[in-house]
mmCIF file of N, CA and C in Angstrom:
data_model
loop_
_atom_site.group_PDB
_atom_site.id
_atom_site.type_symbol
_atom_site.label_atom_id
_atom_site.label_comp_id
_atom_site.label_asym_id
_atom_site.label_seq_id
_atom_site.Cartn_x
_atom_site.Cartn_y
_atom_site.Cartn_z
ATOM 1 N N MET A 1 120.984 -102.617 52.332
ATOM 2 C CA MET A 1 122.382 -101.403 51.463
ATOM 3 C C MET A 1 122.425 -100.445 52.501
ATOM 4 N N ARG A 2 123.680 -100.128 51.836
ATOM 5 C CA ARG A 2 124.707 -99.595 53.256
ATOM 6 C C ARG A 2 123.433 -97.734 52.439
ATOM 7 N N LYS A 3 124.035 -97.131 54.119
ATOM 8 C CA LYS A 3 123.477 -95.959 53.931
ATOM 9 C C LYS A 3 124.795 -94.187 54.021
ATOM 10 N N VAL A 4 124.822 -94.357 53.091
ATOM 11 C CA VAL A 4 125.957 -93.214 53.009
ATOM 12 C C VAL A 4 125.251 -91.277 52.909
ATOM 13 N N VAL A 5 126.034 -91.114 53.890
ATOM 14 C CA VAL A 5 125.565 -88.966 53.909
ATOM 15 C C VAL A 5 126.525 -88.635 53.310
ATOM 16 N N ILE A 6 126.118 -87.786 52.086
ATOM 17 C CA ILE A 6 127.651 -86.761 51.893
ATOM 18 C C ILE A 6 126.824 -85.731 52.312
ATOM 19 N N CYS A 7 128.130 -84.608 53.652
ATOM 20 C CA CYS A 7 127.154 -82.907 53.821
ATOM 21 C C CYS A 7 128.115 -82.409 52.380
ATOM 22 N N VAL A 8 127.441 -81.957 51.811
ATOM 23 C CA VAL A 8 127.443 -81.215 50.470
ATOM 24 C C VAL A 8 128.238 -79.763 51.142
ATOM 25 N N PRO A 9 129.237 -79.454 50.743
ATOM 26 C CA PRO A 9 129.436 -77.789 51.186
ATOM 27 C C PRO A 9 128.945 -76.915 49.878
ATOM 28 N N MET A 10 128.604 -75.624 50.410
ATOM 29 C CA MET A 10 128.184 -74.836 49.272
ATOM 30 C C MET A 10 129.276 -73.381 48.782
ATOM 31 N N VAL A 11 130.203 -74.048 48.594
ATOM 32 C CA VAL A 11 131.612 -73.709 48.012
ATOM 33 C C VAL A 11 131.620 -74.554 46.434
ATOM 34 N N GLU A 12 131.671 -74.069 45.638
ATOM 35 C CA GLU A 12 131.698 -74.947 44.150
ATOM 36 C C GLU A 12 133.162 -75.277 44.141
ATOM 37 N N GLU A 13 134.147 -74.515 44.406
ATOM 38 C CA GLU A 13 135.061 -75.604 44.300
ATOM 39 C C GLU A 13 135.386 -76.709 45.038
ATOM 40 N N MET A 14 135.169 -76.647 46.751
ATOM 41 C CA MET A 14 134.856 -77.689 47.607
ATOM 42 C C MET A 14 134.140 -79.019 46.594
ATOM 43 N N GLN A 15 132.890 -79.022 45.746
ATOM 44 C CA GLN A 15 132.207 -79.818 45.448
ATOM 45 C C GLN A 15 132.737 -80.415 44.085
ATOM 46 N N LYS A 16 133.519 -79.554 43.116
ATOM 47 C CA LYS A 16 134.248 -80.334 42.267
ATOM 48 C C LYS A 16 135.324 -81.170 43.201
ATOM 49 N N SER A 17 135.971 -80.282 43.867
ATOM 50 C CA SER A 17 136.855 -81.564 44.516
ATOM 51 C C SER A 17 135.805 -83.171 44.913
ATOM 52 N N MET A 18 135.227 -82.766 45.767
ATOM 53 C CA MET A 18 134.372 -83.870 46.372
ATOM 54 C C MET A 18 134.281 -84.735 45.289
ATOM 55 N N VAL A 19 133.479 -84.133 43.928
ATOM 56 C CA VAL A 19 133.053 -85.088 42.950
ATOM 57 C C VAL A 19 134.170 -86.000 42.439
ATOM 58 N N GLU A 20 135.388 -85.109 42.167
ATOM 59 C CA GLU A 20 136.540 -85.976 41.690
ATOM 60 C C GLU A 20 137.168 -87.251 42.572
ATOM 61 N N ASP A 21 136.778 -86.636 43.993
ATOM 62 C CA ASP A 21 137.087 -87.692 44.707
ATOM 63 C C ASP A 21 136.255 -89.150 44.578
ATOM 64 N N LEU A 22 135.260 -88.504 44.509
ATOM 65 C CA LEU A 22 134.503 -89.733 44.974
ATOM 66 C C LEU A 22 133.501 -90.319 43.663
ATOM 67 N N LYS A 23 134.095 -89.994 42.670
ATOM 68 C CA LYS A 23 133.000 -90.315 41.092
ATOM 69 C C LYS A 23 133.478 -91.213 41.032
ATOM 70 N N GLY A 24 133.080 -92.415 40.673
ATOM 71 C CA GLY A 24 133.135 -93.687 40.847
ATOM 72 C C GLY A 24 133.526 -94.793 41.730
ATOM 73 N N SER A 25 133.515 -94.159 42.840
ATOM 74 C CA SER A 25 133.939 -94.877 44.346
ATOM 75 C C SER A 25 133.430 -96.234 44.454
ATOM 76 N N TYR A 26 133.877 -96.907 45.298
ATOM 77 C CA TYR A 26 133.484 -98.232 45.634
ATOM 78 C C TYR A 26 132.661 -98.020 47.004
ATOM 79 N N LEU A 27 132.715 -96.820 47.739
ATOM 80 C CA LEU A 27 131.998 -96.304 48.881
ATOM 81 C C LEU A 27 130.495 -95.858 48.874
ATOM 82 N N ILE A 28 130.111 -95.478 47.184
ATOM 83 C CA ILE A 28 128.845 -95.225 47.604
ATOM 84 C C ILE A 28 127.933 -96.155 46.373
ATOM 85 N N ASP A 29 129.064 -97.160 45.744
ATOM 86 C CA ASP A 29 128.877 -98.282 45.081
ATOM 87 C C ASP A 29 127.305 -98.926 46.040
ATOM 88 N N ASP A 30 126.030 -99.443 45.116
ATOM 89 C CA ASP A 30 124.999 -100.297 46.481
ATOM 90 C C ASP A 30 124.909 -99.337 47.670
ATOM 91 N N SER A 31 124.763 -98.303 47.733
ATOM 92 C CA SER A 31 124.129 -97.889 48.870
ATOM 93 C C SER A 31 123.078 -96.678 48.127
ATOM 94 N N GLU A 32 122.336 -96.338 49.602
ATOM 95 C CA GLU A 32 121.065 -95.580 49.816
ATOM 96 C C GLU A 32 122.204 -94.423 50.030
ATOM 97 N N VAL A 33 122.209 -93.122 49.232
ATOM 98 C CA VAL A 33 122.828 -92.399 49.681
ATOM 99 C C VAL A 33 122.332 -91.027 49.499
ATOM 100 N N THR A 34 122.180 -89.750 51.083
ATOM 101 C CA THR A 34 121.399 -88.602 50.952
ATOM 102 C C THR A 34 122.696 -87.420 51.002
ATOM 103 N N LEU A 35 122.708 -86.708 49.505
ATOM 104 C CA LEU A 35 123.440 -85.226 49.974
ATOM 105 C C LEU A 35 122.380 -84.274 50.817
ATOM 106 N N LEU A 36 123.352 -83.876 51.731
ATOM 107 C CA LEU A 36 122.901 -82.873 52.887
ATOM 108 C C LEU A 36 123.811 -81.910 53.002
ATOM 109 N N HIS A 37 122.814 -81.088 53.084
ATOM 110 C CA HIS A 37 123.490 -79.737 53.520
ATOM 111 C C HIS A 37 122.398 -79.531 54.981
ATOM 112 N N VAL A 38 123.333 -77.950 56.197
ATOM 113 C CA VAL A 38 121.928 -77.510 57.099
ATOM 114 C C VAL A 38 122.548 -76.394 56.972
ATOM 115 N N PHE A 39 122.137 -75.460 56.961
ATOM 116 C CA PHE A 39 121.974 -74.254 56.880
ATOM 117 C C PHE A 39 121.784 -73.491 58.386
ATOM 118 N N LYS A 40 123.085 -72.494 58.784
ATOM 119 C CA LYS A 40 122.971 -72.186 59.905
ATOM 120 C C LYS A 40 121.846 -71.317 60.125
ATOM 121 N N GLN A 41 120.919 -71.474 61.238
ATOM 122 C CA GLN A 41 119.660 -70.377 61.501
ATOM 123 C C GLN A 41 120.390 -69.430 62.458
ATOM 124 N N GLU A 42 120.955 -68.335 62.786
ATOM 125 C CA GLU A 42 120.770 -67.224 63.342
ATOM 126 C C GLU A 42 120.232 -66.530 64.201
ATOM 127 N N ASN A 43 120.096 -66.035 65.455
ATOM 128 C CA ASN A 43 118.949 -65.293 66.284
ATOM 129 C C ASN A 43 119.414 -63.911 66.628
ATOM 130 N N TYR A 44 118.433 -62.670 66.011
ATOM 131 C CA TYR A 44 119.480 -61.951 66.690
ATOM 132 C C TYR A 44 118.763 -61.200 67.900
ATOM 133 N N GLY A 45 119.014 -61.374 68.709
ATOM 134 C CA GLY A 45 117.846 -60.922 69.780
ATOM 135 C C GLY A 45 117.815 -59.778 70.445
ATOM 136 N N TYR A 46 119.210 -59.200 69.909
ATOM 137 C CA TYR A 46 120.016 -57.994 70.628
ATOM 138 C C TYR A 46 119.038 -56.210 69.752
ATOM 139 N N MET A 47 118.415 -57.203 68.400
ATOM 140 C CA MET A 47 117.694 -55.997 67.757
ATOM 141 C C MET A 47 116.712 -55.996 68.001
ATOM 142 N N VAL A 48 116.232 -54.891 67.814
ATOM 143 C CA VAL A 48 114.653 -54.234 68.012
ATOM 144 C C VAL A 48 113.924 -53.807 66.480
ATOM 145 N N PRO A 49 113.265 -55.239 66.469
ATOM 146 C CA PRO A 49 112.973 -56.151 66.809
ATOM 147 C C PRO A 49 113.820 -56.816 66.745
ATOM 148 N N PRO A 50 113.272 -57.940 68.009
ATOM 149 C CA PRO A 50 114.328 -59.363 67.687
ATOM 150 C C PRO A 50 114.326 -60.058 66.268
ATOM 151 N N HIS A 51 115.684 -60.441 65.196
ATOM 152 C CA HIS A 51 115.455 -60.871 64.230
ATOM 153 C C HIS A 51 115.985 -62.563 63.848
ATOM 154 N N ILE A 52 115.605 -63.107 63.541
ATOM 155 C CA ILE A 52 115.819 -64.803 63.063
ATOM 156 C C ILE A 52 116.238 -64.685 61.441
ATOM 157 N N TYR A 53 117.280 -65.342 61.383
ATOM 158 C CA TYR A 53 117.677 -65.039 59.653
ATOM 159 C C TYR A 53 118.479 -66.759 59.470
ATOM 160 N N PRO A 54 117.529 -66.970 58.586
ATOM 161 C CA PRO A 54 116.539 -66.679 57.591
ATOM 162 C C PRO A 54 115.260 -66.751 58.423
ATOM 163 N N ASP A 55 114.123 -65.678 57.427
ATOM 164 C CA ASP A 55 112.463 -65.877 58.356
ATOM 165 C C ASP A 55 112.266 -66.423 57.164
ATOM 166 N N GLY A 56 111.020 -66.919 57.664
ATOM 167 C CA GLY A 56 110.273 -68.184 56.243
ATOM 168 C C GLY A 56 110.274 -68.188 55.379
ATOM 169 N N GLU A 57 109.933 -66.435 54.530
ATOM 170 C CA GLU A 57 110.179 -66.317 53.394
ATOM 171 C C GLU A 57 111.445 -67.098 53.030
ATOM 172 N N GLN A 58 112.517 -66.258 53.198
ATOM 173 C CA GLN A 58 114.026 -66.227 53.207
ATOM 174 C C GLN A 58 114.327 -68.267 53.132
ATOM 175 N N LYS A 59 113.510 -68.896 53.779
ATOM 176 C CA LYS A 59 114.227 -70.153 54.159
ATOM 177 C C LYS A 59 113.619 -70.958 52.535
ATOM 178 N N VAL A 60 112.845 -71.110 52.265
ATOM 179 C CA VAL A 60 111.985 -70.813 51.212
ATOM 180 C C VAL A 60 112.362 -70.731 49.911
ATOM 181 N N GLU A 61 112.962 -69.413 49.889
ATOM 182 C CA GLU A 61 113.908 -69.241 48.711
ATOM 183 C C GLU A 61 115.519 -70.346 48.764
ATOM 184 N N ILE A 62 116.123 -69.797 49.878
ATOM 185 C CA ILE A 62 117.205 -70.786 50.053
ATOM 186 C C ILE A 62 117.342 -72.174 50.339
ATOM 187 N N GLU A 63 116.045 -72.845 50.546
ATOM 188 C CA GLU A 63 115.753 -74.361 50.609
ATOM 189 C C GLU A 63 116.283 -74.525 48.944
ATOM 190 N N LYS A 64 115.016 -73.889 48.651
ATOM 191 C CA LYS A 64 115.005 -74.374 46.709
ATOM 192 C C LYS A 64 115.971 -74.096 45.990
ATOM 193 N N SER A 65 117.019 -73.010 46.709
ATOM 194 C CA SER A 65 118.705 -72.930 46.014
ATOM 195 C C SER A 65 119.888 -74.123 46.554
ATOM 196 N N VAL A 66 119.351 -74.260 47.425
ATOM 197 C CA VAL A 66 120.195 -75.081 47.934
ATOM 198 C C VAL A 66 120.001 -76.821 47.759
ATOM 199 N N LEU A 67 118.583 -76.959 47.841
ATOM 200 C CA LEU A 67 117.753 -78.683 46.761
ATOM 201 C C LEU A 67 118.786 -78.380 45.528
ATOM 202 N N ASP A 68 118.578 -77.205 44.700
ATOM 203 C CA ASP A 68 118.916 -77.484 43.229
ATOM 204 C C ASP A 68 120.359 -77.490 43.443
ATOM 205 N N ILE A 69 121.538 -77.161 43.803
ATOM 206 C CA ILE A 69 122.437 -77.380 44.199
ATOM 207 C C ILE A 69 123.130 -78.486 44.262
ATOM 208 N N LEU A 70 122.127 -78.984 45.080
ATOM 209 C CA LEU A 70 122.258 -80.661 45.903
ATOM 210 C C LEU A 70 122.196 -81.686 45.125
ATOM 211 N N GLN A 71 121.147 -81.217 43.870
ATOM 212 C CA GLN A 71 120.857 -82.227 42.926
ATOM 213 C C GLN A 71 122.107 -82.079 41.660
ATOM 214 N N SER A 72 122.571 -81.216 41.169
ATOM 215 C CA SER A 72 122.819 -80.869 40.500
ATOM 216 C C SER A 72 124.153 -81.771 40.988
ATOM 217 N N PHE A 73 125.182 -81.359 42.555
ATOM 218 C CA PHE A 73 125.826 -82.173 42.790
ATOM 219 C C PHE A 73 125.675 -83.515 42.770
ATOM 220 N N GLY A 74 124.731 -84.222 42.645
ATOM 221 C CA GLY A 74 124.049 -85.583 43.051
ATOM 222 C C GLY A 74 124.046 -86.037 41.213
ATOM 223 N N LYS A 75 123.781 -85.553 40.457
ATOM 224 C CA LYS A 75 124.065 -85.477 39.068
ATOM 225 C C LYS A 75 124.914 -85.620 38.355
ATOM 226 N N ASN A 76 125.903 -84.964 38.956
ATOM 227 C CA ASN A 76 127.872 -84.842 38.679
ATOM 228 C C ASN A 76 128.208 -86.197 39.047
ATOM 229 N N LEU A 77 127.821 -86.669 40.289
ATOM 230 C CA LEU A 77 128.606 -87.957 41.156
ATOM 231 C C LEU A 77 128.126 -89.021 40.525
ATOM 232 N N LEU A 78 126.553 -89.104 40.876
ATOM 233 C CA LEU A 78 126.077 -90.628 40.571
ATOM 234 C C LEU A 78 125.383 -90.821 39.644
ATOM 235 N N ASN A 79 125.874 -91.984 38.915
ATOM 236 C CA ASN A 79 125.222 -92.384 37.809
ATOM 237 C C ASN A 79 123.716 -92.521 38.164
ATOM 238 N N GLU A 80 122.956 -92.927 37.057
ATOM 239 C CA GLU A 80 121.863 -92.786 36.450
ATOM 240 C C GLU A 80 120.725 -93.983 38.204
ATOM 241 N N GLN A 81 121.233 -95.760 38.320
ATOM 242 C CA GLN A 81 121.107 -96.431 39.184
ATOM 243 C C GLN A 81 121.398 -95.637 40.672
ATOM 244 N N GLN A 82 122.250 -95.238 41.237
ATOM 245 C CA GLN A 82 122.442 -94.790 41.972
ATOM 246 C C GLN A 82 121.659 -93.098 42.515
ATOM 247 N N LEU A 83 121.583 -92.341 41.532
ATOM 248 C CA LEU A 83 120.881 -91.517 41.740
ATOM 249 C C LEU A 83 119.324 -92.148 42.073
ATOM 250 N N LYS A 84 118.595 -93.102 41.669
ATOM 251 C CA LYS A 84 117.262 -93.538 41.862
ATOM 252 C C LYS A 84 117.502 -93.941 43.408
ATOM 253 N N ASN A 85 118.590 -94.456 44.310
ATOM 254 C CA ASN A 85 118.875 -94.690 45.352
ATOM 255 C C ASN A 85 118.892 -93.409 46.187
ATOM 256 N N SER A 86 118.942 -92.410 45.486
ATOM 257 C CA SER A 86 119.305 -90.524 46.480
ATOM 258 C C SER A 86 118.257 -89.977 46.856
ATOM 259 N N SER A 87 118.816 -88.659 47.899
ATOM 260 C CA SER A 87 117.677 -88.261 48.300
ATOM 261 C C SER A 87 118.715 -86.482 48.714
ATOM 262 N N THR A 88 117.769 -85.928 48.595
ATOM 263 C CA THR A 88 118.427 -84.746 48.825
ATOM 264 C C THR A 88 118.114 -83.983 50.191
ATOM 265 N N LYS A 89 118.431 -83.084 51.306
ATOM 266 C CA LYS A 89 117.879 -82.881 52.605
ATOM 267 C C LYS A 89 118.600 -81.708 52.660
ATOM 268 N N CYS A 90 117.672 -80.960 53.072
ATOM 269 C CA CYS A 90 118.092 -79.094 53.721
ATOM 270 C C CYS A 90 117.555 -78.709 54.834
ATOM 271 N N PHE A 91 118.208 -78.484 55.412
ATOM 272 C CA PHE A 91 117.484 -78.264 57.269
ATOM 273 C C PHE A 91 118.143 -77.161 57.995
ATOM 274 N N PHE A 92 117.446 -76.421 58.426
ATOM 275 C CA PHE A 92 118.010 -74.987 59.404
ATOM 276 C C PHE A 92 118.017 -74.874 60.521
ATOM 277 N N ASP A 93 118.904 -74.942 61.108
ATOM 278 C CA ASP A 93 119.140 -75.324 62.864
ATOM 279 C C ASP A 93 120.378 -74.035 62.858
ATOM 280 N N TYR A 94 120.108 -73.868 64.603
ATOM 281 C CA TYR A 94 120.418 -72.666 65.176
ATOM 282 C C TYR A 94 122.183 -73.972 65.423
ATOM 283 N N GLY A 95 122.414 -75.198 65.661
ATOM 284 C CA GLY A 95 123.781 -76.228 65.608
ATOM 285 C C GLY A 95 123.547 -76.907 64.565
ATOM 286 N N PRO A 96 124.393 -76.209 63.814
ATOM 287 C CA PRO A 96 124.394 -77.566 62.542
ATOM 288 C C PRO A 96 125.004 -79.103 62.498
ATOM 289 N N LYS A 97 126.074 -78.701 63.414
ATOM 290 C CA LYS A 97 126.970 -79.660 63.916
ATOM 291 C C LYS A 97 126.001 -80.819 63.962
ATOM 292 N N GLU A 98 125.135 -80.102 65.352
ATOM 293 C CA GLU A 98 124.285 -81.463 66.415
ATOM 294 C C GLU A 98 123.038 -82.051 65.278
ATOM 295 N N LYS A 99 122.961 -80.702 64.294
ATOM 296 C CA LYS A 99 121.555 -81.014 63.030
ATOM 297 C C LYS A 99 122.187 -82.538 62.877
ATOM 298 N N VAL A 100 123.472 -82.641 62.085
ATOM 299 C CA VAL A 100 124.262 -83.321 61.672
ATOM 300 C C VAL A 100 124.013 -84.889 62.048
ATOM 301 N N ILE A 101 124.677 -84.668 63.416
ATOM 302 C CA ILE A 101 125.109 -85.974 64.310
ATOM 303 C C ILE A 101 123.243 -86.431 64.543
ATOM 304 N N GLU A 102 122.193 -85.854 64.550
ATOM 305 C CA GLU A 102 121.158 -86.122 64.884
ATOM 306 C C GLU A 102 120.111 -86.980 64.346
ATOM 307 N N TYR A 103 120.767 -85.855 62.710
ATOM 308 C CA TYR A 103 120.642 -86.730 61.369
ATOM 309 C C TYR A 103 121.201 -88.426 61.521
ATOM 310 N N LEU A 104 122.224 -88.137 61.286
ATOM 311 C CA LEU A 104 123.103 -89.806 61.510
ATOM 312 C C LEU A 104 122.258 -90.523 61.962
ATOM 313 N N LYS A 105 122.217 -90.605 63.023
ATOM 314 C CA LYS A 105 121.448 -91.201 64.070
ATOM 315 C C LYS A 105 120.042 -92.163 64.138
ATOM 316 N N GLU A 106 119.550 -90.876 63.144
ATOM 317 C CA GLU A 106 117.947 -91.066 62.558
ATOM 318 C C GLU A 106 118.298 -92.001 61.816
ATOM 319 N N VAL A 107 118.890 -91.959 60.605
ATOM 320 C CA VAL A 107 118.526 -92.788 59.558
ATOM 321 C C VAL A 107 119.556 -94.077 59.537
ATOM 322 N N LYS A 108 120.352 -94.316 60.880
ATOM 323 C CA LYS A 108 121.268 -94.948 61.510
ATOM 324 C C LYS A 108 122.439 -95.232 60.034
ATOM 325 N N ALA A 109 122.957 -93.780 59.803
ATOM 326 C CA ALA A 109 123.741 -93.676 58.484
ATOM 327 C C ALA A 109 124.779 -95.071 59.063
ATOM 328 N N ASP A 110 125.415 -95.261 57.353
ATOM 329 C CA ASP A 110 126.796 -96.286 57.399
ATOM 330 C C ASP A 110 128.373 -95.600 57.911
ATOM 331 N N LEU A 111 127.992 -94.623 57.192
ATOM 332 C CA LEU A 111 129.585 -93.658 56.404
ATOM 333 C C LEU A 111 128.622 -92.134 56.561
ATOM 334 N N VAL A 112 129.752 -91.140 56.734
ATOM 335 C CA VAL A 112 129.268 -89.888 56.585
ATOM 336 C C VAL A 112 130.326 -89.438 55.671
ATOM 337 N N ILE A 113 129.899 -88.703 54.855
ATOM 338 C CA ILE A 113 131.519 -87.997 53.886
ATOM 339 C C ILE A 113 131.606 -86.745 54.110
ATOM 340 N N THR A 114 132.420 -86.249 54.564
ATOM 341 C CA THR A 114 132.781 -84.437 54.490
ATOM 342 C C THR A 114 133.757 -84.158 53.893
ATOM 343 N N ALA A 115 134.036 -82.725 53.747
ATOM 344 C CA ALA A 115 134.754 -82.315 53.048
ATOM 345 C C ALA A 115 135.562 -80.972 54.631
ATOM 346 N N THR A 116 137.239 -80.946 53.912
ATOM 347 C CA THR A 116 137.890 -79.816 54.766
ATOM 348 C C THR A 116 138.848 -78.693 53.774
ATOM 349 N N ARG A 117 139.266 -77.288 54.232
ATOM 350 C CA ARG A 117 139.750 -77.294 52.773
ATOM 351 C C ARG A 117 141.267 -77.468 53.775
ATOM 352 N N GLY A 118 142.627 -77.642 52.995
ATOM 353 C CA GLY A 118 143.353 -78.006 52.910
ATOM 354 C C GLY A 118 144.499 -76.903 53.288
ATOM 355 N N LYS A 119 145.203 -76.687 54.521
ATOM 356 C CA LYS A 119 145.388 -75.695 55.122
ATOM 357 C C LYS A 119 147.123 -75.870 55.536
ATOM 358 N N HIS A 120 148.301 -74.579 55.085
ATOM 359 C CA HIS A 120 149.196 -74.896 55.403
ATOM 360 C C HIS A 120 150.095 -74.128 56.420
ATOM 361 N N GLY A 121 150.915 -74.856 57.070
ATOM 362 C CA GLY A 121 151.314 -74.160 58.278
ATOM 363 C C GLY A 121 151.196 -75.038 59.066
ATOM 364 N N ILE A 122 150.882 -74.431 60.715
ATOM 365 C CA ILE A 122 150.791 -74.838 61.452
ATOM 366 C C ILE A 122 148.884 -75.156 61.656
ATOM 367 N N GLU A 123 148.177 -74.319 60.902
ATOM 368 C CA GLU A 123 146.769 -74.425 60.552
ATOM 369 C C GLU A 123 146.642 -76.135 59.819
ATOM 370 N N GLY A 124 147.610 -76.751 59.263
ATOM 371 C CA GLY A 124 147.211 -77.398 58.777
ATOM 372 C C GLY A 124 147.163 -78.787 59.677
ATOM 373 N N LEU A 125 147.890 -78.375 60.916
ATOM 374 C CA LEU A 125 147.657 -79.473 61.327
ATOM 375 C C LEU A 125 145.777 -79.834 61.973
ATOM 376 N N PHE A 126 145.144 -79.062 61.798
ATOM 377 C CA PHE A 126 143.819 -78.808 62.317
ATOM 378 C C PHE A 126 142.773 -78.874 61.221
ATOM 379 N N SER A 127 141.441 -79.656 61.044
ATOM 380 C CA SER A 127 140.447 -80.024 60.543
ATOM 381 C C SER A 127 139.234 -79.031 60.574
ATOM 382 N N SER A 128 138.716 -78.583 60.085
ATOM 383 C CA SER A 128 137.438 -77.767 60.295
ATOM 384 C C SER A 128 136.564 -78.011 61.461
ATOM 385 N N SER A 129 136.233 -77.335 62.211
ATOM 386 C CA SER A 129 135.465 -77.705 63.625
ATOM 387 C C SER A 129 134.296 -78.547 62.979
ATOM 388 N N PHE A 130 133.909 -77.741 61.879
ATOM 389 C CA PHE A 130 132.426 -79.026 61.705
ATOM 390 C C PHE A 130 132.728 -80.385 61.417
ATOM 391 N N THR A 131 134.386 -80.814 60.701
ATOM 392 C CA THR A 131 134.666 -81.889 60.587
ATOM 393 C C THR A 131 135.233 -82.540 61.898
ATOM 394 N N ASP A 132 136.012 -82.005 62.704
ATOM 395 C CA ASP A 132 136.066 -82.387 63.652
ATOM 396 C C ASP A 132 135.858 -83.163 64.354
ATOM 397 N N HIS A 133 134.154 -82.036 64.777
ATOM 398 C CA HIS A 133 132.788 -82.659 65.387
ATOM 399 C C HIS A 133 131.815 -84.138 64.740
ATOM 400 N N LEU A 134 132.122 -84.019 63.455
ATOM 401 C CA LEU A 134 131.902 -85.381 63.051
ATOM 402 C C LEU A 134 132.554 -86.450 63.385
ATOM 403 N N VAL A 135 133.976 -86.084 63.281
ATOM 404 C CA VAL A 135 134.735 -87.549 63.564
ATOM 405 C C VAL A 135 134.654 -87.492 65.007
ATOM 406 N N LYS A 136 134.541 -86.833 65.854
ATOM 407 C CA LYS A 136 134.482 -87.223 67.530
ATOM 408 C C LYS A 136 133.319 -87.693 67.985
ATOM 409 N N HIS A 137 131.846 -87.309 67.294
ATOM 410 C CA HIS A 137 130.112 -88.009 67.770
ATOM 411 C C HIS A 137 129.863 -88.063 66.495
ATOM 412 N N ALA A 138 130.042 -88.518 65.285
ATOM 413 C CA ALA A 138 129.041 -89.220 64.507
ATOM 414 C C ALA A 138 129.150 -90.750 64.790
ATOM 415 N N PRO A 139 127.376 -91.510 64.829
ATOM 416 C CA PRO A 139 127.857 -92.369 65.116
ATOM 417 C C PRO A 139 128.279 -94.015 64.138
ATOM 418 N N CYS A 140 128.829 -92.900 63.062
ATOM 419 C CA CYS A 140 129.300 -93.886 61.853
ATOM 420 C C CYS A 140 130.527 -93.272 61.730
ATOM 421 N N ASN A 141 131.028 -94.424 60.573
ATOM 422 C CA ASN A 141 132.221 -94.098 60.281
ATOM 423 C C ASN A 141 132.623 -92.792 59.516
ATOM 424 N N VAL A 142 133.266 -92.595 59.293
ATOM 425 C CA VAL A 142 133.463 -90.626 58.868
ATOM 426 C C VAL A 142 134.501 -91.158 57.929
ATOM 427 N N LEU A 143 134.567 -89.958 56.555
ATOM 428 C CA LEU A 143 135.506 -90.197 55.651
ATOM 429 C C LEU A 143 135.197 -88.839 55.104
ATOM 430 N N THR A 144 136.620 -87.827 55.753
ATOM 431 C CA THR A 144 137.254 -87.064 55.560
ATOM 432 C C THR A 144 138.159 -86.554 54.297
ATOM 433 N N LEU A 145 137.581 -85.936 53.336
ATOM 434 C CA LEU A 145 138.259 -85.433 52.212
ATOM 435 C C LEU A 145 138.574 -83.852 52.179
ATOM 436 N N ARG A 146 140.014 -83.919 52.025
ATOM 437 C CA ARG A 146 140.901 -82.687 52.043
ATOM 438 C C ARG A 146 140.968 -82.002 50.442
ATOM 439 N N HIS A 147 140.306 -80.287 50.563
ATOM 440 C CA HIS A 147 140.302 -79.457 49.034
ATOM 441 C C HIS A 147 141.588 -79.245 49.218
ATOM 442 N N GLY A 148 142.392 -78.862 48.428
ATOM 443 C CA GLY A 148 142.954 -77.799 48.247
ATOM 444 C C GLY A 148 144.481 -78.773 48.978
ATOM 445 N N ASN A 149 145.920 -78.128 48.259
ATOM 446 C CA ASN A 149 147.132 -78.086 49.082
ATOM 447 C C ASN A 149 147.543 -77.246 49.977
#
């Protein structure tokens, strides 16, 4: 069974766009789908006392919210059979890009799907740094969905 990882942004409009683009797609048919979000952890060492965000209590709340969003995204995107073969993952890391690459290697993903914002003018020539990083370093195929015109 093919392993597909979908990097789900926490921007509702982009999630809706991804669902529109992927619903009923052969790319996720007969696949083990993981809905993934990596939340950036910050270290404010210059503060007195040093502070890490999110802290343990905040992580629990954020993880619960993110997993709820991922489950809702999955219900909008996947049919009942696909939902049975899907999972949700939320990680906290100082380097979200590297964490995603590490996870893709760990699960031996066949495809990673990500979204980037559609930009105009000179900005339109560049994808987001997250998407660009995946294209350059992912150990599998990368599908980039462009949100907006």
